[in-house]
Amino acid sequence: LAASGLKYEVLDYKYDKMMVEGGVIEQKPKPGAYVKDGRKIYLTLNSGKEPMRAVPDVADNSSLRAAESRLEAAGFKLAKAECVDGDMDWVYEIRYQGVAIEAGTEIPEGSILTIVAGNGNPVDNLEEADSTAVIDSEFFE
């Protein structure tokens, strides 16, 4: 641009994994357009840094549908949900690359997440047993 007698200003940075860092993603006016000497050309450059996003807080407080909506709105892609025993469509955890992650964890935008949700089958867990169960009196002797 300088060799052509044009000035430039960087307006923005975006990320394009197919380009080298500092590469021109967009310019205005477009390449080949006629412009007067000394005119400013506005550029959008490749930052070279993958944008990160925080994972929304959806585990243990959302339905499957609500979690899908919030995660997609935050810029993530979703794999097929995995089902575990538990309340129907209740979200128990979010996994990234097969590992459970906490809300607020920053991962690359567009990453594929897996939602782990309940399938409606009861959980066989002592902690969740009915507290009104009859206990044999010999237990206390």
JSON list of C-alpha atoms in Angstrom, two decimals:
[
{"chain": "A", "resi": 1, "resn": "LEU", "atom": "CA", "xyz": [0.00, 0.00, 0.00]},
{"chain": "A", "resi": 2, "resn": "ALA", "atom": "CA", "xyz": [2.81, 2.39, 0.89]},
{"chain": "A", "resi": 3, "resn": "ALA", "atom": "CA", "xyz": [4.50, 1.72, -2.47]},
{"chain": "A", "resi": 4, "resn": "SER", "atom": "CA", "xyz": [1.25, 2.75, -4.16]},
{"chain": "A", "resi": 5, "resn": "GLY", "atom": "CA", "xyz": [1.11, 6.02, -2.19]},
{"chain": "A", "resi": 6, "resn": "LEU", "atom": "CA", "xyz": [-1.75, 4.84, 0.00]},
{"chain": "A", "resi": 7, "resn": "LYS", "atom": "CA", "xyz": [-2.12, 5.00, 3.75]},
{"chain": "A", "resi": 8, "resn": "TYR", "atom": "CA", "xyz": [-3.80, 2.34, 5.81]},
{"chain": "A", "resi": 9, "resn": "GLU", "atom": "CA", "xyz": [-5.48, 1.91, 9.14]},
{"chain": "A", "resi": 10, "resn": "VAL", "atom": "CA", "xyz": [-6.19, -1.36, 10.93]},
{"chain": "A", "resi": 11, "resn": "LEU", "atom": "CA", "xyz": [-9.84, -1.37, 11.92]},
{"chain": "A", "resi": 12, "resn": "ASP", "atom": "CA", "xyz": [-10.17, -4.84, 13.38]},
{"chain": "A", "resi": 13, "resn": "TYR", "atom": "CA", "xyz": [-8.58, -8.20, 14.03]},
{"chain": "A", "resi": 14, "resn": "LYS", "atom": "CA", "xyz": [-10.32, -11.51, 13.42]},
{"chain": "A", "resi": 15, "resn": "TYR", "atom": "CA", "xyz": [-9.14, -15.09, 13.46]},
{"chain": "A", "resi": 16, "resn": "ASP", "atom": "CA", "xyz": [-8.85, -17.29, 10.38]},
{"chain": "A", "resi": 17, "resn": "LYS", "atom": "CA", "xyz": [-7.08, -20.60, 10.94]},
{"chain": "A", "resi": 18, "resn": "MET", "atom": "CA", "xyz": [-6.36, -20.86, 7.21]},
{"chain": "A", "resi": 19, "resn": "MET", "atom": "CA", "xyz": [-4.30, -17.63, 7.10]},
{"chain": "A", "resi": 20, "resn": "VAL", "atom": "CA", "xyz": [-0.95, -16.57, 8.47]},
{"chain": "A", "resi": 21, "resn": "GLU", "atom": "CA", "xyz": [-0.88, -14.20, 11.43]},
{"chain": "A", "resi": 22, "resn": "GLY", "atom": "CA", "xyz": [-1.08, -10.60, 10.20]},
{"chain": "A", "resi": 23, "resn": "GLY", "atom": "CA", "xyz": [-2.64, -11.58, 6.86]},
{"chain": "A", "resi": 24, "resn": "VAL", "atom": "CA", "xyz": [-5.28, -9.27, 5.42]},
{"chain": "A", "resi": 25, "resn": "ILE", "atom": "CA", "xyz": [-8.73, -10.79, 5.83]},
{"chain": "A", "resi": 26, "resn": "GLU", "atom": "CA", "xyz": [-10.59, -7.80, 4.40]},
{"chain": "A", "resi": 27, "resn": "GLN", "atom": "CA", "xyz": [-9.86, -4.34, 3.04]},
{"chain": "A", "resi": 28, "resn": "LYS", "atom": "CA", "xyz": [-12.05, -1.38, 2.13]},
{"chain": "A", "resi": 29, "resn": "PRO", "atom": "CA", "xyz": [-12.15, -0.30, -0.59]},
{"chain": "A", "resi": 30, "resn": "LYS", "atom": "CA", "xyz": [-11.70, -3.68, -2.22]},
{"chain": "A", "resi": 31, "resn": "PRO", "atom": "CA", "xyz": [-8.44, -4.62, -3.97]},
{"chain": "A", "resi": 32, "resn": "GLY", "atom": "CA", "xyz": [-8.27, -3.24, -7.51]},
{"chain": "A", "resi": 33, "resn": "ALA", "atom": "CA", "xyz": [-10.66, -0.36, -6.80]},
{"chain": "A", "resi": 34, "resn": "TYR", "atom": "CA", "xyz": [-9.60, 3.07, -8.05]},
{"chain": "A", "resi": 35, "resn": "VAL", "atom": "CA", "xyz": [-8.62, 5.42, -5.20]},
{"chain": "A", "resi": 36, "resn": "LYS", "atom": "CA", "xyz": [-6.96, 8.83, -5.01]},
{"chain": "A", "resi": 37, "resn": "ASP", "atom": "CA", "xyz": [-3.38, 9.26, -3.80]},
{"chain": "A", "resi": 38, "resn": "GLY", "atom": "CA", "xyz": [-3.16, 9.59, -0.04]},
{"chain": "A", "resi": 39, "resn": "ARG", "atom": "CA", "xyz": [-6.46, 7.81, 0.51]},
{"chain": "A", "resi": 40, "resn": "LYS", "atom": "CA", "xyz": [-6.70, 5.57, 3.59]},
{"chain": "A", "resi": 41, "resn": "ILE", "atom": "CA", "xyz": [-7.35, 1.89, 3.13]},
{"chain": "A", "resi": 42, "resn": "TYR", "atom": "CA", "xyz": [-9.07, 0.19, 6.07]},
{"chain": "A", "resi": 43, "resn": "LEU", "atom": "CA", "xyz": [-7.89, -3.30, 6.96]},
{"chain": "A", "resi": 44, "resn": "THR", "atom": "CA", "xyz": [-9.06, -6.28, 8.99]},
{"chain": "A", "resi": 45, "resn": "LEU", "atom": "CA", "xyz": [-6.08, -8.48, 9.87]},
{"chain": "A", "resi": 46, "resn": "ASN", "atom": "CA", "xyz": [-5.75, -12.07, 11.06]},
{"chain": "A", "resi": 47, "resn": "SER", "atom": "CA", "xyz": [-4.90, -11.97, 14.77]},
{"chain": "A", "resi": 48, "resn": "GLY", "atom": "CA", "xyz": [-3.33, -15.43, 14.69]},
{"chain": "A", "resi": 49, "resn": "LYS", "atom": "CA", "xyz": [-4.90, -16.14, 18.08]},
{"chain": "A", "resi": 50, "resn": "GLU", "atom": "CA", "xyz": [-7.83, -18.46, 18.36]},
{"chain": "A", "resi": 51, "resn": "PRO", "atom": "CA", "xyz": [-10.68, -16.69, 20.20]},
{"chain": "A", "resi": 52, "resn": "MET", "atom": "CA", "xyz": [-11.58, -18.25, 23.54]},
{"chain": "A", "resi": 53, "resn": "ARG", "atom": "CA", "xyz": [-15.03, -18.45, 25.14]},
{"chain": "A", "resi": 54, "resn": "ALA", "atom": "CA", "xyz": [-16.13, -19.22, 28.68]},
{"chain": "A", "resi": 55, "resn": "VAL", "atom": "CA", "xyz": [-18.43, -22.22, 29.00]},
{"chain": "A", "resi": 56, "resn": "PRO", "atom": "CA", "xyz": [-21.82, -21.08, 30.35]},
{"chain": "A", "resi": 57, "resn": "ASP", "atom": "CA", "xyz": [-23.07, -22.43, 33.68]},
{"chain": "A", "resi": 58, "resn": "VAL", "atom": "CA", "xyz": [-25.55, -25.08, 32.53]},
{"chain": "A", "resi": 59, "resn": "ALA", "atom": "CA", "xyz": [-24.60, -28.24, 34.46]},
{"chain": "A", "resi": 60, "resn": "ASP", "atom": "CA", "xyz": [-26.87, -29.11, 37.39]},
{"chain": "A", "resi": 61, "resn": "ASN", "atom": "CA", "xyz": [-29.19, -26.18, 36.72]},
{"chain": "A", "resi": 62, "resn": "SER", "atom": "CA", "xyz": [-30.58, -26.62, 33.20]},
{"chain": "A", "resi": 63, "resn": "SER", "atom": "CA", "xyz": [-32.71, -28.81, 31.02]},
{"chain": "A", "resi": 64, "resn": "LEU", "atom": "CA", "xyz": [-31.16, -30.34, 27.92]},
{"chain": "A", "resi": 65, "resn": "ARG", "atom": "CA", "xyz": [-32.96, -27.91, 25.61]},
{"chain": "A", "resi": 66, "resn": "ALA", "atom": "CA", "xyz": [-31.94, -24.84, 27.64]},
{"chain": "A", "resi": 67, "resn": "ALA", "atom": "CA", "xyz": [-28.32, -26.00, 27.81]},
{"chain": "A", "resi": 68, "resn": "GLU", "atom": "CA", "xyz": [-28.19, -26.62, 24.06]},
{"chain": "A", "resi": 69, "resn": "SER", "atom": "CA", "xyz": [-29.53, -23.15, 23.39]},
{"chain": "A", "resi": 70, "resn": "ARG", "atom": "CA", "xyz": [-27.10, -21.40, 25.76]},
{"chain": "A", "resi": 71, "resn": "LEU", "atom": "CA", "xyz": [-24.05, -23.32, 24.56]},
{"chain": "A", "resi": 72, "resn": "GLU", "atom": "CA", "xyz": [-24.80, -22.71, 20.89]},
{"chain": "A", "resi": 73, "resn": "ALA", "atom": "CA", "xyz": [-25.48, -19.01, 21.57]},
{"chain": "A", "resi": 74, "resn": "ALA", "atom": "CA", "xyz": [-22.05, -18.83, 23.24]},
{"chain": "A", "resi": 75, "resn": "GLY", "atom": "CA", "xyz": [-20.42, -20.05, 20.01]},
{"chain": "A", "resi": 76, "resn": "PHE", "atom": "CA", "xyz": [-19.94, -23.74, 20.71]},
{"chain": "A", "resi": 77, "resn": "LYS", "atom": "CA", "xyz": [-20.91, -26.75, 18.61]},
{"chain": "A", "resi": 78, "resn": "LEU", "atom": "CA", "xyz": [-22.58, -29.78, 20.12]},
{"chain": "A", "resi": 79, "resn": "ALA", "atom": "CA", "xyz": [-21.97, -33.49, 19.73]},
{"chain": "A", "resi": 80, "resn": "LYS", "atom": "CA", "xyz": [-24.82, -35.93, 20.31]},
{"chain": "A", "resi": 81, "resn": "ALA", "atom": "CA", "xyz": [-25.82, -35.78, 23.99]},
{"chain": "A", "resi": 82, "resn": "GLU", "atom": "CA", "xyz": [-24.79, -38.69, 26.20]},
{"chain": "A", "resi": 83, "resn": "CYS", "atom": "CA", "xyz": [-27.38, -40.19, 28.50]},
{"chain": "A", "resi": 84, "resn": "VAL", "atom": "CA", "xyz": [-26.90, -41.39, 32.06]},
{"chain": "A", "resi": 85, "resn": "ASP", "atom": "CA", "xyz": [-29.33, -42.62, 34.70]},
{"chain": "A", "resi": 86, "resn": "GLY", "atom": "CA", "xyz": [-31.08, -39.65, 36.27]},
{"chain": "A", "resi": 87, "resn": "ASP", "atom": "CA", "xyz": [-33.89, -37.16, 35.86]},
{"chain": "A", "resi": 88, "resn": "MET", "atom": "CA", "xyz": [-35.12, -36.98, 32.27]},
{"chain": "A", "resi": 89, "resn": "ASP", "atom": "CA", "xyz": [-33.24, -34.33, 30.22]},
{"chain": "A", "resi": 90, "resn": "TRP", "atom": "CA", "xyz": [-31.55, -32.86, 33.30]},
{"chain": "A", "resi": 91, "resn": "VAL", "atom": "CA", "xyz": [-27.98, -31.74, 32.48]},
{"chain": "A", "resi": 92, "resn": "TYR", "atom": "CA", "xyz": [-25.43, -33.35, 34.81]},
{"chain": "A", "resi": 93, "resn": "GLU", "atom": "CA", "xyz": [-22.19, -32.23, 33.16]},
{"chain": "A", "resi": 94, "resn": "ILE", "atom": "CA", "xyz": [-20.52, -30.75, 30.08]},
{"chain": "A", "resi": 95, "resn": "ARG", "atom": "CA", "xyz": [-17.56, -32.52, 28.47]},
{"chain": "A", "resi": 96, "resn": "TYR", "atom": "CA", "xyz": [-14.82, -31.14, 26.25]},
{"chain": "A", "resi": 97, "resn": "GLN", "atom": "CA", "xyz": [-12.59, -33.69, 24.53]},
{"chain": "A", "resi": 98, "resn": "GLY", "atom": "CA", "xyz": [-14.07, -36.40, 26.78]},
{"chain": "A", "resi": 99, "resn": "VAL", "atom": "CA", "xyz": [-13.32, -34.60, 30.06]},
{"chain": "A", "resi": 100, "resn": "ALA", "atom": "CA", "xyz": [-15.89, -32.95, 32.33]},
{"chain": "A", "resi": 101, "resn": "ILE", "atom": "CA", "xyz": [-15.33, -29.18, 32.53]},
{"chain": "A", "resi": 102, "resn": "GLU", "atom": "CA", "xyz": [-16.50, -26.52, 34.96]},
{"chain": "A", "resi": 103, "resn": "ALA", "atom": "CA", "xyz": [-18.59, -23.48, 34.10]},
{"chain": "A", "resi": 104, "resn": "GLY", "atom": "CA", "xyz": [-16.40, -20.52, 33.21]},
{"chain": "A", "resi": 105, "resn": "THR", "atom": "CA", "xyz": [-13.60, -22.65, 31.74]},
{"chain": "A", "resi": 106, "resn": "GLU", "atom": "CA", "xyz": [-12.23, -20.89, 28.65]},
{"chain": "A", "resi": 107, "resn": "ILE", "atom": "CA", "xyz": [-11.90, -23.05, 25.55]},
{"chain": "A", "resi": 108, "resn": "PRO", "atom": "CA", "xyz": [-11.60, -22.21, 21.83]},
{"chain": "A", "resi": 109, "resn": "GLU", "atom": "CA", "xyz": [-14.71, -20.72, 20.25]},
{"chain": "A", "resi": 110, "resn": "GLY", "atom": "CA", "xyz": [-16.48, -23.27, 18.04]},
{"chain": "A", "resi": 111, "resn": "SER", "atom": "CA", "xyz": [-15.23, -26.22, 20.09]},
{"chain": "A", "resi": 112, "resn": "ILE", "atom": "CA", "xyz": [-17.41, -29.32, 20.17]},
{"chain": "A", "resi": 113, "resn": "LEU", "atom": "CA", "xyz": [-18.99, -30.01, 23.56]},
{"chain": "A", "resi": 114, "resn": "THR", "atom": "CA", "xyz": [-20.93, -33.03, 24.78]},
{"chain": "A", "resi": 115, "resn": "ILE", "atom": "CA", "xyz": [-23.85, -32.60, 27.13]},
{"chain": "A", "resi": 116, "resn": "VAL", "atom": "CA", "xyz": [-24.39, -35.42, 29.64]},
{"chain": "A", "resi": 117, "resn": "ALA", "atom": "CA", "xyz": [-28.10, -35.57, 30.51]},
{"chain": "A", "resi": 118, "resn": "GLY", "atom": "CA", "xyz": [-30.47, -37.85, 32.37]},
{"chain": "A", "resi": 119, "resn": "ASN", "atom": "CA", "xyz": [-32.39, -40.57, 30.55]},
{"chain": "A", "resi": 120, "resn": "GLY", "atom": "CA", "xyz": [-35.30, -40.81, 33.00]},
{"chain": "A", "resi": 121, "resn": "ASN", "atom": "CA", "xyz": [-34.11, -44.03, 34.68]},
{"chain": "A", "resi": 122, "resn": "PRO", "atom": "CA", "xyz": [-33.88, -43.88, 38.46]},
{"chain": "A", "resi": 123, "resn": "VAL", "atom": "CA", "xyz": [-30.46, -43.61, 40.06]},
{"chain": "A", "resi": 124, "resn": "ASP", "atom": "CA", "xyz": [-29.49, -46.54, 42.28]},
{"chain": "A", "resi": 125, "resn": "ASN", "atom": "CA", "xyz": [-27.68, -44.55, 44.92]},
{"chain": "A", "resi": 126, "resn": "LEU", "atom": "CA", "xyz": [-27.89, -44.86, 48.70]},
{"chain": "A", "resi": 127, "resn": "GLU", "atom": "CA", "xyz": [-27.86, -41.08, 49.12]},
{"chain": "A", "resi": 128, "resn": "GLU", "atom": "CA", "xyz": [-31.04, -40.84, 47.11]},
{"chain": "A", "resi": 129, "resn": "ALA", "atom": "CA", "xyz": [-32.87, -43.72, 48.84]},
{"chain": "A", "resi": 130, "resn": "ASP", "atom": "CA", "xyz": [-36.31, -43.00, 50.28]},
{"chain": "A", "resi": 131, "resn": "SER", "atom": "CA", "xyz": [-35.85, -41.66, 53.81]},
{"chain": "A", "resi": 132, "resn": "THR", "atom": "CA", "xyz": [-39.10, -43.30, 54.92]},
{"chain": "A", "resi": 133, "resn": "ALA", "atom": "CA", "xyz": [-37.69, -46.82, 54.50]},
{"chain": "A", "resi": 134, "resn": "VAL", "atom": "CA", "xyz": [-38.43, -49.20, 57.35]},
{"chain": "A", "resi": 135, "resn": "ILE", "atom": "CA", "xyz": [-35.31, -50.16, 59.32]},
{"chain": "A", "resi": 136, "resn": "ASP", "atom": "CA", "xyz": [-35.28, -53.31, 61.41]},
{"chain": "A", "resi": 137, "resn": "SER", "atom": "CA", "xyz": [-35.12, -52.45, 65.14]},
{"chain": "A", "resi": 138, "resn": "GLU", "atom": "CA", "xyz": [-32.25, -54.92, 65.60]},
{"chain": "A", "resi": 139, "resn": "PHE", "atom": "CA", "xyz": [-30.10, -52.48, 63.66]},
{"chain": "A", "resi": 140, "resn": "PHE", "atom": "CA", "xyz": [-29.98, -50.16, 66.69]},
{"chain": "A", "resi": 141, "resn": "GLU", "atom": "CA", "xyz": [-29.08, -52.84, 69.25]}
]
